[in-house]
Coordinates of C-alpha atoms and ligand atoms in Angstrom, one line a residue:
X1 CA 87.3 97.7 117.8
X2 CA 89.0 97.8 114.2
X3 CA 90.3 101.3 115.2
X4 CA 92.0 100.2 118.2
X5 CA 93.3 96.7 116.6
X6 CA 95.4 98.9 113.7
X7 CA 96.7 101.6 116.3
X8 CA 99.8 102.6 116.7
X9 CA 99.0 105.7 118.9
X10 CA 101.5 106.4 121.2
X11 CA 104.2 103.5 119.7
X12 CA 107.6 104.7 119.3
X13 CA 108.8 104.4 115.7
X14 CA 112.2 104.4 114.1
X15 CA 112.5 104.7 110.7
X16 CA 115.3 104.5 108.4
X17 CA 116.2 106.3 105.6
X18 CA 112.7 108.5 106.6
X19 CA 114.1 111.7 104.7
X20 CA 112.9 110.5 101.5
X21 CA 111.2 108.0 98.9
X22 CA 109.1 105.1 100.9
X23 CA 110.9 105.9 104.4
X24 CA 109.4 109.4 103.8
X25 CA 106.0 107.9 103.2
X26 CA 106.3 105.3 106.3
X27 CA 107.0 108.5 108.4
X28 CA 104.5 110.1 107.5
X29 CA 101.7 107.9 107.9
X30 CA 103.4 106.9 111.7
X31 CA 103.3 110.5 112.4
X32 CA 99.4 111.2 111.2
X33 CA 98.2 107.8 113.2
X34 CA 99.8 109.0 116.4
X35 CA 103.1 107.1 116.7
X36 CA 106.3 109.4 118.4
X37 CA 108.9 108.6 115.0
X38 CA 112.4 109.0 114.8
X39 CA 113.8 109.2 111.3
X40 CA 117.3 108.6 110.0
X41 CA 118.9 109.7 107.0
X42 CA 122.9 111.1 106.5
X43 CA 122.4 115.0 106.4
X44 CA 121.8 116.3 109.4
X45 CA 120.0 119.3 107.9
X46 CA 117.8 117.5 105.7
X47 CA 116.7 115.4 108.6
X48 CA 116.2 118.3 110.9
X49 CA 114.1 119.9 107.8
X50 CA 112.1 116.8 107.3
X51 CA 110.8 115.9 110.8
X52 CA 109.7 120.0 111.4
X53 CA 107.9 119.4 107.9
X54 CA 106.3 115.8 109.5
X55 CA 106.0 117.5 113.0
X56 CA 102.6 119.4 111.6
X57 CA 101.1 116.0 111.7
X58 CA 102.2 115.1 114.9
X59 CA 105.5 113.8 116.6
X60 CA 108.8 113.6 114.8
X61 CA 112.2 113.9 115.5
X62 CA 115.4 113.6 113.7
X63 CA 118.2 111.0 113.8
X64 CA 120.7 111.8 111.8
X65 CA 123.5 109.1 111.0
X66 CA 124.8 107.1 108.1
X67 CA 124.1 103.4 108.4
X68 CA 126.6 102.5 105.9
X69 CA 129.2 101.4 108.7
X70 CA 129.7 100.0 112.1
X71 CA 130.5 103.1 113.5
X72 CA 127.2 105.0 112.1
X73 CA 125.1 101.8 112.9
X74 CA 126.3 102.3 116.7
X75 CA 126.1 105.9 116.9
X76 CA 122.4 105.7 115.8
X77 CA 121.5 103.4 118.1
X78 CA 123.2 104.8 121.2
X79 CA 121.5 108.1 120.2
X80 CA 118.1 106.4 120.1
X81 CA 118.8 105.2 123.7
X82 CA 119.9 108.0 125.2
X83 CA 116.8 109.4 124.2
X84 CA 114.1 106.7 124.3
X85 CA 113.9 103.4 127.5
X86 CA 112.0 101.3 124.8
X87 CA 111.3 100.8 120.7
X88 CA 108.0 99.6 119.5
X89 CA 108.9 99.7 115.5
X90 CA 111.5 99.6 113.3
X91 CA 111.5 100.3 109.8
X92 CA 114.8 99.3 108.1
X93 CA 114.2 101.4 105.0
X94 CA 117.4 103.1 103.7
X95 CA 118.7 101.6 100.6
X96 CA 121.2 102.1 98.1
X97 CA 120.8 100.8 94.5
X98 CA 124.0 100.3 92.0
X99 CA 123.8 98.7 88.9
X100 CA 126.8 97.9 86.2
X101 CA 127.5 95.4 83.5
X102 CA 128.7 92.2 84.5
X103 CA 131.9 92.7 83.6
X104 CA 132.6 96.3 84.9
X105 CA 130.6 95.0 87.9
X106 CA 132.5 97.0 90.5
X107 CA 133.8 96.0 94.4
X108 CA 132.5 99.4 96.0
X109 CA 129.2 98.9 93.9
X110 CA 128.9 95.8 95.6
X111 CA 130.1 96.5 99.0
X112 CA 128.3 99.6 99.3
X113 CA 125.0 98.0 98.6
X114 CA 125.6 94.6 100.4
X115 CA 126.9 97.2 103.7
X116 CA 123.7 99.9 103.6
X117 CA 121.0 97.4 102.6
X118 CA 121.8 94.1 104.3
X119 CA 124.3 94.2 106.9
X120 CA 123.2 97.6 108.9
X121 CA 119.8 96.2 109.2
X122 CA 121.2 93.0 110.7
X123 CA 123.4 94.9 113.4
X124 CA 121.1 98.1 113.7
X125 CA 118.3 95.5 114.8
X126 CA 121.0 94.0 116.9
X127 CA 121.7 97.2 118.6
X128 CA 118.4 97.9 119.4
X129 CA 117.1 94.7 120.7
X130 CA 117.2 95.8 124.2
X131 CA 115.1 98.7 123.6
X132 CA 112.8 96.5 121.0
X133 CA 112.3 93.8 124.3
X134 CA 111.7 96.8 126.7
X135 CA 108.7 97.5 124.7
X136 CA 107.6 94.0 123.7
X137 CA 104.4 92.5 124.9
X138 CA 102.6 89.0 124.3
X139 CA 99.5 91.1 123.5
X140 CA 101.5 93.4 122.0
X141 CA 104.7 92.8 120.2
X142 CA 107.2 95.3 118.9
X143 CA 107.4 95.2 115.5
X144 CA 110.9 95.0 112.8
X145 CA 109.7 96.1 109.4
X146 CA 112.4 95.4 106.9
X147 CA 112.0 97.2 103.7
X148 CA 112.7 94.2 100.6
X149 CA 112.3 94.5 97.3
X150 CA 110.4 92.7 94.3
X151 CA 113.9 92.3 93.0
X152 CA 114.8 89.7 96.1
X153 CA 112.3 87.4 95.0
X154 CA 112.1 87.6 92.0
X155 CA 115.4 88.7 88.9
X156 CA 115.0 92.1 87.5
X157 CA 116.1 92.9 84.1
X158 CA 118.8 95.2 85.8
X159 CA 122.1 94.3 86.1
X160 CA 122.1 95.3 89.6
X161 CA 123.5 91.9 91.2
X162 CA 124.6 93.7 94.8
X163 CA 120.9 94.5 95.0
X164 CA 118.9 91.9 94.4
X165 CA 121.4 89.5 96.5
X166 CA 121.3 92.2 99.3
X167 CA 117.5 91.9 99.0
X168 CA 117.0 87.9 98.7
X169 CA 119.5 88.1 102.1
X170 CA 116.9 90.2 103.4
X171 CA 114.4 88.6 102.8
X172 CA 115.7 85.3 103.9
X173 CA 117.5 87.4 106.9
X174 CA 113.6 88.2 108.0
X175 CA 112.7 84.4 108.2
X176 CA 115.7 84.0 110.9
X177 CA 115.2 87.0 113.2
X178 CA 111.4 86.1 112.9
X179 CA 112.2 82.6 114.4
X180 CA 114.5 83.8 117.0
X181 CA 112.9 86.4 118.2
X182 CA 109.1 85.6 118.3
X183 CA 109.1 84.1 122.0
X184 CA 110.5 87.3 122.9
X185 CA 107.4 89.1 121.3
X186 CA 109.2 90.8 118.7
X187 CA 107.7 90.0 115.3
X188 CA 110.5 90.5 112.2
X189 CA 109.0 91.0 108.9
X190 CA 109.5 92.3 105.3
X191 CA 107.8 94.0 102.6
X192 CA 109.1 93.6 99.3
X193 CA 107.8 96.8 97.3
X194 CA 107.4 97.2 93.2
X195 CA 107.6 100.6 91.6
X196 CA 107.1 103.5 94.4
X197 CA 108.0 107.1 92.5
X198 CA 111.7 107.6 94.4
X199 CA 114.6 108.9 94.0
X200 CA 116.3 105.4 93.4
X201 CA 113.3 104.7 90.6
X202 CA 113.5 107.8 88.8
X203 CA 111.2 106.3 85.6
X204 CA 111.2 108.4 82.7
X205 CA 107.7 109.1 81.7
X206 CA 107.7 107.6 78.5
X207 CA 108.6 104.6 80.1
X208 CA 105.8 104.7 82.5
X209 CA 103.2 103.2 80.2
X210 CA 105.3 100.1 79.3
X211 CA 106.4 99.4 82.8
X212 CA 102.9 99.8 84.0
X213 CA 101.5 97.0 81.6
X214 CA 103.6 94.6 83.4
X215 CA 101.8 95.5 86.4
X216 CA 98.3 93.8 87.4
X217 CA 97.1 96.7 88.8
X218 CA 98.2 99.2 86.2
X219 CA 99.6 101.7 88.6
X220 CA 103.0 102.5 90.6
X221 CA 102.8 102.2 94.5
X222 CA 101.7 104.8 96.8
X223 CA 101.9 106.3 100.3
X224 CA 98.5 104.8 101.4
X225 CA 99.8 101.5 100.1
X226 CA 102.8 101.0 102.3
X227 CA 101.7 103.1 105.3
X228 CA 98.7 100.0 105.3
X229 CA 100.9 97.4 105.4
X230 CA 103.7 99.2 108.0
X231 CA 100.8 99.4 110.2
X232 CA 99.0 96.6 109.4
X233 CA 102.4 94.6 110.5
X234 CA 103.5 97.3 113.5
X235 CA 100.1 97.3 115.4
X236 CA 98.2 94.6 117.3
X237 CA 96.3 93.4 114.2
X238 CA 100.1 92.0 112.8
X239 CA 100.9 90.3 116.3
X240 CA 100.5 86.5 114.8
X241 CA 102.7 87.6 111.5
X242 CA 106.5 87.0 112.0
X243 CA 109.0 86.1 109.3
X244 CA 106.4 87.0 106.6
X245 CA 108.0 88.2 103.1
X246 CA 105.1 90.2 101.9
X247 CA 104.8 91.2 98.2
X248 CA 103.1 95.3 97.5
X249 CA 103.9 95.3 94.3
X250 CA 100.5 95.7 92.4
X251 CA 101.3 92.0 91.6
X252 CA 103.9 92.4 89.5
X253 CA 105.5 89.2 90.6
X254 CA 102.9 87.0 89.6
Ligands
LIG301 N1 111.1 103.0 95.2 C1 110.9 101.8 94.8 O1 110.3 101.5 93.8 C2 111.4 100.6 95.6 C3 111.1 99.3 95.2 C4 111.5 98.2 95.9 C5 112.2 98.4 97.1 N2 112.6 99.7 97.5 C6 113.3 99.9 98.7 O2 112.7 100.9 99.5 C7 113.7 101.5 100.3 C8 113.7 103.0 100.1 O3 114.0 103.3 98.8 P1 113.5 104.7 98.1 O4 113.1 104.2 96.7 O5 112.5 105.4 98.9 O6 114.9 105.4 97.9 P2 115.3 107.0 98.2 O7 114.2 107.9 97.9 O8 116.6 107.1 97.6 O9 115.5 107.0 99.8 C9 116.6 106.3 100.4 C10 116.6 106.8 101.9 O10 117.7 106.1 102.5 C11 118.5 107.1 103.1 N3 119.9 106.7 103.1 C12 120.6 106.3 102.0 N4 121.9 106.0 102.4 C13 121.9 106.0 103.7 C14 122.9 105.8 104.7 N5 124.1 105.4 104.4 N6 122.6 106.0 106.0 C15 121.4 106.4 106.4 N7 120.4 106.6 105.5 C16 120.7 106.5 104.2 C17 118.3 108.4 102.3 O11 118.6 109.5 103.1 P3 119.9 110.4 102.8 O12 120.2 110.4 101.3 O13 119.5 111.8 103.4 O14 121.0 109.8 103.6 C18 116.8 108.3 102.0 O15 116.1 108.8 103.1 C19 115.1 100.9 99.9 O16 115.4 99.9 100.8 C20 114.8 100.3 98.5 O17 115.6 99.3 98.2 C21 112.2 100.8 96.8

């Protein structure tokens, strides 16, 4: 049955950066198809605040921790465990963006960016392998769902060179855990979004009608869009897909 193909009923989720933006849309749409999801994000407030808000849908919890080091990657994933004996999906979603003129480029600005939106999601999916293969099937794999970024595959107009080399690493990161870790039925994949209304976009709205004529589709992104994909890649129905880079960007990239 389609239904049951798509499920992800009973799945235990982990999303990143889940407090806001597109992690607060892939949280939401675990939580309303049945999946137990943990979110992350720094303040332990606004975490506790978000997953009561999710919670009316069904099951969420709060994680809070800052990815942004070692020390915050570790934490988060020993909490997870202490909690949890396996992981069915992962969302690495949290993302910084920083953008600067070439020459006034700066080494936090690039560190920062390269740290949050590349190297945690290397060593948090490190972390959490054992709970990833505690859940994994051959019928049914666990899932890594690495949040990308139309400016990975393809240059921006931004100056923001941290980013799009943290995002082309990602992508390209994806492609290497895919082929590691697919004969331990854990499928690794990305999807690289265009415009989603966020905080990190922010697009003035007399720029909207500009930006959107560069866009086939002639409209930003939207929860249903990337809750579709999340799931389409984190249940059954995404079992044969690993080391995918998949564009939802209302092909914008073409
Ligand atoms: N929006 C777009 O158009 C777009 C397009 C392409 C790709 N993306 C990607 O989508 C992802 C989400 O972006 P967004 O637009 O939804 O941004 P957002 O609204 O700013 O959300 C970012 C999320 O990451 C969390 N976060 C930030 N720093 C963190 C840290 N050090 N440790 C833990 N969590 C942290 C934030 O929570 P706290 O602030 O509470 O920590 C927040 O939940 C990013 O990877 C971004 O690159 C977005």
């Amino acid at each position: 049955m389609v239904s049951e193909l798509f499920s992800v009923r009973g799945r235990v989720a982990l999303v990143t950066g889940g407090t806001s933006g597109i992690g607060y849309m892939i949280a939401k749409g675990l939580v309303e198809h049945g999946a137990k999801t943990y979110i992350v994000g720094r303040n332990p407030d606004t975490c506790s605040a978000i997953a009561t808000e999710l919670s009316a849908f069904g099951q969420c919890l709060p994680l809070a921790g800052d990815l942004s080091s070692m020390p915050g990657v570790e934490a988060v994933a020993s909490a997870l465990g202490e909690r949890e004996s396996m992981l069915h999906i992962l969302v690495n979603n949290a993302g910084a963006m920083y953008d600067a003129p070439l020459g006034e480029f700066t080494e936090q600005g690039w560190d920062d960016v390269v740290d949050l939106n590349l190297k945690s999601v290397f060593f948090l999916t490190q972390s959490l392998l054992p709970l990833l293969r505690a859940g994994a099937t051959a019928d049914y794999p666990s899932a890594v769902v690495n949040i990308g970024s139309m400016g990975g595959t393809r240059v921006g107009p931004k100056e923001n060179y941290s980013y799009q080399a943290a995002k082309a690493g990602l992508h390209h990161l994806t492609g290497s855990l895919g082929k590691r870790l697919g004969g331990e039925n854990i499928t690794v994949n990305a999807i690289a979004p265009g415009f989603f209304p966020s905080r990190l976009t922010q697009i003035p709205d007399e720029q909207l009608p500009a930006i959107l004529q560069l866009v086939p589709r002639r409209r930003l992104g939207k929860e249903d869009d990337i809750v579709g994909s999340v799931i389409h890649l984190a249940s059954r129905a995404g079992s044969f897909i690993t080391g995918a880079v998949i564009p939802l960007d209302g092909g914008m990239t073409l």
